[in-house]
Short mmCIF file of C-alpha atoms in Angstrom, two decimals:
data_model
loop_
_atom_site.label_atom_id
_atom_site.label_comp_id
_atom_site.label_asym_id
_atom_site.label_seq_id
_atom_site.Cartn_x
_atom_site.Cartn_y
_atom_site.Cartn_z
CA MET W 1 0.00 0.01 0.00
CA ALA W 2 1.18 3.53 -0.83
CA GLY W 3 2.83 5.67 1.83
CA LEU W 4 1.38 8.74 3.52
CA VAL W 5 1.16 12.12 1.81
CA ARG W 6 3.83 14.49 3.10
CA SER W 7 2.77 17.63 1.22
CA GLY W 8 1.61 20.47 3.41
CA ALA W 9 -0.64 21.71 0.61
CA PHE W 10 -2.66 18.49 0.81
CA TYR W 11 -3.33 18.89 4.54
CA ARG W 12 -4.13 22.58 4.19
CA LYS W 13 -6.63 21.88 1.40
CA SER W 14 -8.21 19.02 3.32
CA ALA W 15 -8.49 21.08 6.51
CA ALA W 16 -9.94 24.06 4.61
CA ILE W 17 -12.77 21.77 3.49
CA ALA W 18 -13.11 19.49 6.52
CA VAL W 19 -13.09 22.04 9.35
CA PRO W 20 -16.06 24.16 8.13
CA ILE W 21 -18.02 20.97 7.34
CA ALA W 22 -17.23 19.60 10.81
CA LEU W 23 -18.27 22.87 12.44
CA GLN W 24 -21.49 22.88 10.44
CA SER W 25 -22.18 19.28 11.48
CA MET W 26 -21.47 20.19 15.09
CA ILE W 27 -23.94 23.07 14.92
CA THR W 28 -26.57 20.79 13.38
CA MET W 29 -26.04 18.22 16.08
CA GLY W 30 -26.19 20.97 18.67
CA VAL W 31 -29.63 21.86 17.32
CA ASN W 32 -30.66 18.22 17.63
CA MET W 33 -29.37 18.07 21.19
CA MET W 34 -31.27 21.20 22.14
CA ASP W 35 -34.40 19.78 20.53
CA THR W 36 -33.96 16.55 22.48
CA ILE W 37 -33.41 18.36 25.77
CA MET W 38 -36.36 20.72 25.27
CA VAL W 39 -38.74 17.95 24.17
CA GLY W 40 -37.40 15.79 27.02
CA ARG W 41 -38.83 18.38 29.43
CA LEU W 42 -42.27 17.32 28.20
CA GLY W 43 -41.68 13.73 29.38
CA GLU W 44 -40.37 10.41 28.08
CA GLN W 45 -43.38 9.78 25.85
CA ALA W 46 -42.92 13.08 24.01
CA LEU W 47 -39.18 12.41 23.67
CA SER W 48 -39.77 8.90 22.32
CA ALA W 49 -42.51 10.02 19.90
CA VAL W 50 -40.42 12.80 18.39
CA SER W 51 -37.39 10.49 18.19
CA LEU W 52 -39.40 7.86 16.26
CA ALA W 53 -40.99 10.44 13.93
CA ASN W 54 -37.53 11.78 13.16
CA GLN W 55 -36.41 8.30 12.11
CA PHE W 56 -38.63 8.59 9.02
CA ILE W 57 -37.61 12.20 8.39
CA THR W 58 -33.98 11.19 8.75
CA LEU W 59 -34.57 8.51 6.11
CA PHE W 60 -35.50 11.30 3.71
CA GLN W 61 -32.41 13.28 4.70
CA ILE W 62 -30.30 10.22 3.97
CA CYS W 63 -31.91 9.98 0.54
CA CYS W 64 -30.95 13.64 0.00
CA MET W 65 -27.41 12.86 1.09
CA GLY W 66 -27.37 10.02 -1.44
CA MET W 67 -28.57 12.29 -4.27
CA GLY W 68 -26.29 15.13 -3.22
CA MET W 69 -23.17 13.05 -2.59
CA GLY W 70 -23.76 11.13 -5.83
CA ALA W 71 -23.87 14.45 -7.66
CA ALA W 72 -20.86 15.69 -5.66
CA VAL W 73 -18.75 12.77 -6.92
CA LEU W 74 -19.43 14.05 -10.44
CA THR W 75 -19.21 17.78 -9.72
CA ALA W 76 -15.87 17.40 -7.89
CA ARG W 77 -14.46 15.42 -10.81
CA PHE W 78 -15.81 17.90 -13.39
CA TRP W 79 -14.50 20.81 -11.32
CA GLY W 80 -11.05 19.22 -11.39
CA LYS W 81 -11.35 18.88 -15.18
CA GLY W 82 -12.73 22.42 -15.62
CA ASP W 83 -15.90 21.04 -17.29
CA VAL W 84 -18.51 23.50 -15.93
CA ALA W 85 -21.18 22.55 -18.49
CA SER W 86 -21.24 18.94 -17.28
CA LEU W 87 -21.16 20.13 -13.70
CA LYS W 88 -24.35 22.22 -14.21
CA GLN W 89 -26.14 19.35 -15.88
CA SER W 90 -25.30 17.11 -12.91
CA VAL W 91 -26.88 19.68 -10.57
CA THR W 92 -30.02 19.93 -12.69
CA ILE W 93 -30.55 16.17 -12.68
CA MET W 94 -29.99 16.11 -8.89
CA LEU W 95 -32.55 18.86 -8.23
CA ARG W 96 -35.17 17.16 -10.37
CA PHE W 97 -34.76 13.91 -8.48
CA CYS W 98 -34.87 15.85 -5.19
CA LEU W 99 -38.22 17.44 -6.11
CA VAL W 100 -39.77 14.07 -6.92
CA ILE W 101 -38.53 12.25 -3.83
CA ALA W 102 -39.42 15.14 -1.45
CA SER W 103 -42.94 15.17 -2.89
CA GLY W 104 -43.24 11.40 -2.38
CA PHE W 105 -42.20 11.61 1.28
CA ALA W 106 -44.55 14.58 1.90
CA LEU W 107 -47.54 12.77 0.40
CA ALA W 108 -46.81 9.63 2.41
CA THR W 109 -46.58 11.64 5.64
CA LEU W 110 -49.84 13.46 4.93
CA ALA W 111 -51.72 10.34 3.90
CA MET W 112 -50.68 7.87 6.58
CA PRO W 113 -48.75 9.35 9.53
CA ARG W 114 -49.95 6.78 12.08
CA ALA W 115 -49.37 3.88 9.70
CA ILE W 116 -45.74 5.00 9.26
CA LEU W 117 -45.25 5.41 12.98
CA SER W 118 -46.81 2.01 13.68
CA LEU W 119 -43.77 0.47 11.99
CA TYR W 120 -41.69 1.71 14.93
CA THR W 121 -44.03 1.29 17.89
CA SER W 122 -47.43 -0.05 18.92
CA GLU W 123 -47.84 2.25 21.93
CA ALA W 124 -50.90 4.48 21.33
CA PRO W 125 -49.60 7.63 23.12
CA LEU W 126 -46.45 7.59 20.98
CA LEU W 127 -48.51 7.17 17.79
CA GLU W 128 -50.69 10.20 18.66
CA LEU W 129 -47.83 12.52 19.63
CA GLY W 130 -45.70 11.38 16.70
CA ALA W 131 -48.51 12.02 14.22
CA VAL W 132 -48.86 15.59 15.48
CA TYR W 133 -45.13 16.18 15.00
CA PHE W 134 -45.26 14.55 11.55
CA LEU W 135 -48.01 16.76 10.12
CA TRP W 136 -46.26 19.97 11.15
CA SER W 137 -43.07 18.73 9.53
CA VAL W 138 -44.39 18.14 5.98
CA PRO W 139 -42.98 21.31 4.33
CA THR W 140 -39.50 20.56 5.65
CA TYR W 141 -39.08 17.80 3.05
CA TRP W 142 -38.80 20.30 0.20
CA LEU W 143 -36.91 22.91 2.24
CA THR W 144 -34.35 20.43 3.59
CA GLY W 145 -34.01 18.66 0.23
CA PHE W 146 -33.04 21.70 -1.78
CA SER W 147 -30.79 23.27 0.87
CA LEU W 148 -28.98 20.02 1.72
CA THR W 149 -28.28 18.90 -1.85
CA THR W 150 -27.07 22.32 -2.98
CA THR W 151 -24.86 22.53 0.11
CA LEU W 152 -23.12 19.31 -0.97
CA VAL W 153 -22.57 20.67 -4.48
CA LEU W 154 -21.14 23.92 -3.11
CA ARG W 155 -18.75 21.94 -0.90
CA SER W 156 -17.59 19.88 -3.90
CA VAL W 157 -16.14 23.03 -5.51
CA GLY W 158 -14.60 24.25 -2.23
CA GLU W 159 -17.35 26.64 -1.09
CA THR W 160 -17.92 25.91 2.61
CA ARG W 161 -18.26 29.36 4.18
CA LEU W 162 -21.89 30.14 3.23
CA PRO W 163 -23.32 26.80 4.47
CA LEU W 164 -21.39 27.20 7.76
CA LEU W 165 -22.63 30.75 8.42
CA THR W 166 -26.18 29.75 7.51
CA SER W 167 -26.07 26.84 9.95
CA ILE W 168 -24.94 29.16 12.74
CA ALA W 169 -27.93 31.42 12.06
CA ALA W 170 -30.27 28.42 11.82
CA PHE W 171 -29.08 27.21 15.23
CA PHE W 172 -30.23 30.39 16.96
CA VAL W 173 -33.46 30.56 14.99
CA ASN W 174 -34.29 26.93 15.84
CA VAL W 175 -33.50 27.19 19.54
CA GLY W 176 -35.39 30.46 19.86
CA ALA W 177 -38.45 29.22 17.99
CA ASN W 178 -38.47 25.96 19.96
CA TYR W 179 -38.35 27.86 23.24
CA ILE W 180 -41.22 30.08 22.20
CA PHE W 181 -43.55 27.49 20.69
CA ILE W 182 -42.84 24.38 22.81
CA PHE W 183 -43.33 26.14 26.15
CA GLY W 184 -45.58 29.06 25.08
CA LYS W 185 -43.31 32.06 25.73
CA PHE W 186 -43.82 35.75 24.79
CA GLY W 187 -47.57 35.28 24.39
CA ALA W 188 -47.36 32.30 22.00
CA PRO W 189 -49.42 29.18 22.73
CA ALA W 190 -47.68 26.23 24.43
CA MET W 191 -47.73 23.74 21.52
CA GLY W 192 -45.60 20.91 22.96
CA VAL W 193 -44.32 18.51 20.28
CA ALA W 194 -46.05 20.56 17.56
CA GLY W 195 -44.01 23.54 18.72
CA ALA W 196 -40.80 21.52 18.27
CA ALA W 197 -41.80 20.72 14.69
CA LEU W 198 -42.74 24.35 14.02
CA GLY W 199 -39.41 25.58 15.34
CA THR W 200 -37.59 23.18 13.00
CA LEU W 201 -39.79 24.28 10.11
CA ILE W 202 -38.97 27.95 10.65
CA SER W 203 -35.23 27.31 10.79
CA ARG W 204 -35.34 25.08 7.68
CA ALA W 205 -37.21 27.81 5.76
CA MET W 206 -34.56 30.35 6.64
CA GLU W 207 -31.77 27.93 5.73
CA CYS W 208 -33.30 27.07 2.35
CA ALA W 209 -33.97 30.71 1.49
CA VAL W 210 -30.32 31.65 2.14
CA ILE W 211 -28.49 28.61 0.67
CA PHE W 212 -30.73 27.68 -2.26
CA GLY W 213 -31.58 31.32 -3.02
CA SER W 214 -27.91 32.25 -3.05
CA PHE W 215 -27.08 29.26 -5.25
CA LEU W 216 -29.66 30.32 -7.85
CA PHE W 217 -29.15 34.09 -7.87
CA VAL W 218 -25.79 35.08 -6.31
CA GLU W 219 -23.12 32.32 -6.37
CA LYS W 220 -20.53 32.96 -9.11
CA ARG W 221 -18.06 30.05 -8.87
CA ILE W 222 -20.44 27.63 -10.63
CA GLY W 223 -22.76 30.31 -11.98
CA TYR W 224 -25.89 28.12 -11.79
CA ARG W 225 -29.09 30.07 -12.49
CA VAL W 226 -32.85 29.45 -12.72
CA LYS W 227 -32.68 28.90 -16.49
CA ASP W 228 -30.33 25.95 -15.90
CA LEU W 229 -33.15 24.09 -14.15
CA PHE W 230 -34.72 23.61 -17.58
CA CYS W 231 -31.60 22.62 -19.55
CA ARG W 232 -31.33 19.35 -21.49
CA CYS W 233 -29.39 16.72 -19.52
CA GLY W 234 -29.90 13.56 -21.60
CA GLY W 235 -26.24 13.26 -22.53
CA LEU W 236 -25.20 13.02 -18.86
CA LEU W 237 -28.17 11.12 -17.42
CA GLY W 238 -26.62 7.69 -17.98
CA GLU W 239 -23.33 8.67 -16.30
CA TYR W 240 -25.21 10.36 -13.44
CA LEU W 241 -27.30 7.24 -12.83
CA ARG W 242 -24.25 4.96 -13.05
CA ILE W 243 -22.48 6.91 -10.30
CA SER W 244 -25.37 8.34 -8.30
CA LEU W 245 -27.94 5.55 -8.32
CA PRO W 246 -25.72 3.15 -6.33
CA VAL W 247 -25.03 6.01 -3.88
CA LEU W 248 -28.76 6.73 -3.55
CA ILE W 249 -29.56 3.01 -3.15
CA SER W 250 -26.68 2.51 -0.71
CA ASP W 251 -27.58 5.49 1.46
CA THR W 252 -31.30 4.66 1.29
CA LEU W 253 -30.59 1.07 2.34
CA LEU W 254 -28.50 2.49 5.17
CA GLY W 255 -31.41 4.73 6.14
CA LEU W 256 -33.87 1.84 5.95
CA GLY W 257 -31.42 -0.23 8.00
CA ASN W 258 -31.29 2.49 10.65
CA ASN W 259 -35.09 2.50 10.60
CA ALA W 260 -35.06 -1.29 11.03
CA VAL W 261 -32.78 -0.76 14.00
CA ALA W 262 -35.32 1.76 15.33
CA VAL W 263 -38.06 -0.81 14.87
CA VAL W 264 -36.12 -3.30 16.99
CA MET W 265 -35.51 -0.66 19.66
CA GLY W 266 -39.12 0.50 19.56
CA HIS W 267 -40.37 -3.02 20.23
CA ILE W 268 -37.91 -3.48 23.09
CA GLY W 269 -39.64 -0.56 24.85
CA SER W 270 -39.87 3.22 25.22
CA ALA W 271 -37.05 3.25 27.80
CA PHE W 272 -34.64 1.80 25.23
CA VAL W 273 -35.85 4.34 22.61
CA ALA W 274 -35.34 7.25 24.99
CA ALA W 275 -31.87 5.98 26.00
CA ASN W 276 -30.90 5.63 22.34
CA ALA W 277 -32.09 9.18 21.61
CA ILE W 278 -29.72 10.44 24.34
CA THR W 279 -26.75 8.46 23.09
CA THR W 280 -27.37 9.16 19.40
CA VAL W 281 -26.93 12.90 19.84
CA THR W 282 -23.67 12.35 21.77
CA GLN W 283 -22.39 9.96 19.11
CA GLN W 284 -23.21 12.44 16.35
CA LEU W 285 -21.45 15.26 18.19
CA SER W 286 -18.34 13.08 18.70
CA THR W 287 -18.14 12.16 15.01
CA THR W 288 -18.62 15.58 13.47
CA PHE W 289 -14.95 15.84 12.53
CA THR W 290 -15.16 12.39 10.97
CA GLN W 291 -17.97 13.65 8.77
CA GLY W 292 -15.89 16.67 7.78
CA VAL W 293 -12.85 14.57 6.88
CA SER W 294 -15.09 12.07 5.05
CA GLN W 295 -16.60 14.69 2.77
CA ALA W 296 -13.25 16.43 2.37
CA SER W 297 -11.67 13.14 1.27
CA CYS W 298 -14.39 12.61 -1.34
CA ILE W 299 -13.87 16.12 -2.72
CA VAL W 300 -10.05 16.06 -2.64
CA ILE W 301 -9.93 12.61 -4.26
CA GLY W 302 -12.39 13.79 -6.92
CA HIS W 303 -10.28 16.85 -7.74
CA THR W 304 -7.09 14.76 -7.92
CA LEU W 305 -8.64 12.17 -10.23
CA GLY W 306 -10.14 14.97 -12.30
CA GLU W 307 -6.58 16.15 -12.87
CA GLY W 308 -5.68 12.59 -13.97
CA ASP W 309 -3.19 11.72 -11.16
CA THR W 310 -4.24 8.22 -10.01
CA GLU W 311 -1.03 7.47 -8.07
CA ARG W 312 -1.46 10.58 -5.91
CA ALA W 313 -5.11 9.67 -5.34
CA GLN W 314 -4.05 6.23 -4.00
CA GLN W 315 -1.58 7.85 -1.63
CA GLU W 316 -4.22 10.33 -0.47
CA GLY W 317 -6.63 7.45 0.17
CA VAL W 318 -4.17 5.71 2.46
CA THR W 319 -3.52 8.94 4.33
CA PHE W 320 -7.22 9.54 4.89
CA LEU W 321 -7.59 5.98 6.22
CA VAL W 322 -4.89 6.59 8.85
CA LEU W 323 -6.50 9.89 9.80
CA GLY W 324 -9.82 8.08 10.20
CA ALA W 325 -8.36 5.57 12.66
CA GLY W 326 -6.85 8.33 14.80
CA ILE W 327 -10.05 10.36 14.81
CA GLY W 328 -12.04 7.27 15.81
CA VAL W 329 -9.87 6.66 18.87
CA LEU W 330 -10.24 10.29 19.94
CA ALA W 331 -14.01 10.16 19.39
CA GLY W 332 -14.30 7.02 21.55
CA GLY W 333 -12.43 8.74 24.37
CA PHE W 334 -14.66 11.83 23.98
CA ILE W 335 -17.79 9.70 24.39
CA MET W 336 -16.46 7.97 27.50
CA LEU W 337 -15.49 11.31 29.03
CA LEU W 338 -18.86 12.98 28.46
CA SER W 339 -21.26 10.05 28.92
CA GLY W 340 -21.97 10.77 32.58
CA PRO W 341 -22.61 14.52 32.33
CA VAL W 342 -24.71 14.12 29.17
CA ILE W 343 -26.98 11.45 30.70
CA GLY W 344 -27.33 13.61 33.79
CA MET W 345 -28.83 16.43 31.71
CA TYR W 346 -32.01 14.43 31.08
CA GLN W 347 -34.93 13.85 33.43
CA VAL W 348 -35.42 10.12 32.82
CA SER W 349 -36.16 7.01 34.86
CA ALA W 350 -33.45 4.92 36.51
CA GLU W 351 -34.07 2.14 33.93
CA THR W 352 -33.52 4.53 31.02
CA GLU W 353 -30.43 5.95 32.68
CA GLU W 354 -28.84 2.51 33.07
CA ILE W 355 -29.62 1.55 29.46
CA ALA W 356 -28.11 4.84 28.29
CA ARG W 357 -24.90 4.11 30.21
CA GLN W 358 -24.53 0.71 28.55
CA LEU W 359 -25.25 2.16 25.12
CA MET W 360 -22.66 4.90 25.65
CA LEU W 361 -20.03 2.24 26.37
CA ALA W 362 -20.97 0.35 23.20
CA VAL W 363 -20.88 3.51 21.08
CA GLY W 364 -17.43 4.38 22.43
CA PHE W 365 -16.15 1.05 21.10
CA ILE W 366 -17.98 0.96 17.76
CA VAL W 367 -17.11 4.56 16.83
CA ILE W 368 -13.46 3.61 16.17
CA PHE W 369 -14.50 1.32 13.34
CA MET W 370 -17.27 3.68 12.28
CA SER W 371 -14.77 6.46 11.73
CA CYS W 372 -12.54 4.39 9.43
CA ASN W 373 -15.58 2.97 7.68
CA ASN W 374 -17.22 6.35 7.03
CA ILE W 375 -14.08 7.93 5.64
CA MET W 376 -13.65 4.98 3.29
CA THR W 377 -17.25 4.48 2.15
CA LYS W 378 -18.54 8.04 2.19
CA GLY W 379 -15.24 9.61 1.22
CA VAL W 380 -12.29 7.95 -0.47
CA LEU W 381 -13.95 5.05 -2.33
CA ARG W 382 -16.98 7.15 -3.23
CA GLY W 383 -14.75 9.93 -4.53
CA GLY W 384 -13.07 7.36 -6.75
CA GLY W 385 -16.42 6.50 -8.31
CA ASP W 386 -16.54 3.00 -6.77
CA THR W 387 -20.19 3.40 -5.81
CA ARG W 388 -21.44 -0.02 -7.01
CA PHE W 389 -19.02 -1.86 -4.69
CA LEU W 390 -20.16 0.27 -1.77
CA MET W 391 -23.80 -0.53 -2.50
CA VAL W 392 -23.06 -4.24 -2.34
CA ALA W 393 -21.12 -3.78 0.91
CA ASP W 394 -24.07 -1.96 2.54
CA ILE W 395 -26.55 -4.66 1.48
CA LEU W 396 -24.34 -7.54 2.52
CA PHE W 397 -23.23 -6.45 5.98
CA LEU W 398 -26.21 -4.36 7.14
CA TRP W 399 -29.08 -6.49 5.92
CA ALA W 400 -27.52 -9.95 6.03
CA VAL W 401 -25.68 -9.61 9.35
CA SER W 402 -26.45 -6.60 11.55
CA ILE W 403 -30.24 -6.41 11.41
CA PRO W 404 -30.94 -10.16 11.84
CA LEU W 405 -28.33 -10.48 14.59
CA GLY W 406 -29.59 -7.32 16.34
CA ALA W 407 -33.20 -8.52 16.18
CA LEU W 408 -32.23 -11.85 17.70
CA ALA W 409 -30.16 -10.15 20.41
CA GLY W 410 -32.91 -7.75 21.41
CA LEU W 411 -36.18 -9.60 20.79
CA VAL W 412 -35.26 -13.29 21.20
CA TRP W 413 -32.15 -13.63 23.32
CA HIS W 414 -32.86 -10.48 25.43
CA LEU W 415 -29.19 -9.71 25.83
CA PRO W 416 -27.97 -6.68 27.87
CA PRO W 417 -28.27 -3.33 26.00
CA PHE W 418 -24.49 -3.19 25.41
CA TRP W 419 -24.51 -6.40 23.38
CA ILE W 420 -27.74 -5.54 21.57
CA TYR W 421 -26.15 -2.34 20.30
CA VAL W 422 -22.92 -4.10 19.30
CA CYS W 423 -24.92 -6.66 17.33
CA LEU W 424 -26.97 -3.92 15.63
CA LYS W 425 -23.77 -2.11 14.59
CA ILE W 426 -21.47 -5.03 13.81
CA ASP W 427 -21.65 -4.13 10.12
CA GLN W 428 -19.43 -1.16 10.92
CA ILE W 429 -16.64 -3.47 12.03
CA LEU W 430 -16.96 -5.89 9.12
CA LYS W 431 -17.27 -3.18 6.46
CA ALA W 432 -14.25 -1.28 7.74
CA PHE W 433 -11.95 -4.25 7.19
CA TRP W 434 -13.48 -5.03 3.78
CA CYS W 435 -13.02 -1.44 2.59
CA VAL W 436 -9.33 -1.49 3.57
CA THR W 437 -8.90 -4.52 1.30
CA ARG W 438 -10.64 -2.65 -1.51
CA LEU W 439 -8.35 0.36 -1.05
CA ARG W 440 -5.27 -1.84 -1.29
CA SER W 441 -6.52 -3.39 -4.56
CA ARG W 442 -6.68 0.01 -6.35
CA LYS W 443 -9.83 -1.19 -8.15
CA TRP W 444 -11.79 1.66 -6.56
CA ILE W 445 -10.50 4.24 -9.07
CA LYS W 446 -13.07 4.56 -11.88
CA VAL W 447 -13.20 6.62 -15.09
CA ILE W 448 -16.00 9.22 -15.28
CA HIS W 449 -17.10 10.76 -18.61
CA GLY W 450 -18.58 14.22 -19.11
CA ALA W 451 -21.65 15.26 -21.10
CA ALA W 452 -21.71 14.25 -24.74
#
């Protein structure tokens, strides 16, 4: 395997992309933590209901990440080549898919909110509260879809400042709106879980207006405008589908897998769901830098391959893998350090508190492999265009190993929460080792063609 990159320019470029993305992810997770804490003040049922409703909404966000990251693989490569025409066509195809999928999720949520929630739980109070949250959240599908996908495209050409600043503003808007509408402050009605959904809706509207509006009317690096939404893209559609469809399928399967995990947890009981909601936010906060490095690696690899330097791309891939291992160890230590204080912030039962402690310990172990795995699957290998291999890896390890084993551990064997979580996440360990083998083979570097 190739040695590590020693060029300072490589690390400066990677940091310039990764740090703003990590900060933006941290702010987003901070919003989620504040949401969880505020809703948690309404009781465990409200916390569990919102957590389960957000599983379905998160599935849509994962679909958006699939569409956006699939497009970003192309746009990063075309940016490296200087092929702006093909880059714009990639964006147009992405936005059209985003409109269709957001509309599908919105219609499903409007038509059968309780039916969707019944996949996660059979407890009537959770179904009622979750349905209320669902119906207030419908417009966020379109708002989140357009802002998230265009953010990923902007990052692929090195523009990270605007999304970061917008996320900072969205944080304050969300927290302020939640405070007002959840608890009924400054003369507003106390809306409970509906207020939490309304606060998120207001912040998403602001975020979309700034990011998507700027992308269409102000941004000059790509120069994408409203008229480009109607351009002909037939010459690039096949290449887009070849690269992006496996990413969309892979990320959607991952999202469905996470939903299947939520189904298992929901049937174990509301205490397990509440404990997982607490630990999930901590895990996300601890892995924000991993997400930044992951997306930076995809972009940097794409630019390098766009310039035609495959040997340097291989060396960069190895370097990112080593960085991922180091970040994972640090993240595990971070989780162990903060687990006690974080759990103590929530007003939960003794049973939920004990489950949360066990889950924190499991997360601290799994996150080491998760860090390496994410940087390989969502970064290096994806940036190389090896999306079909990654799709197979997600199907094989998640659906054939983790979900069946986790269901047995939680619903049949009734193992302690630590081992249930390890079983549910064992795909992270297996996939990390498999991706290292793929990196060593050099078969992950694929040729991408522009528009005809």
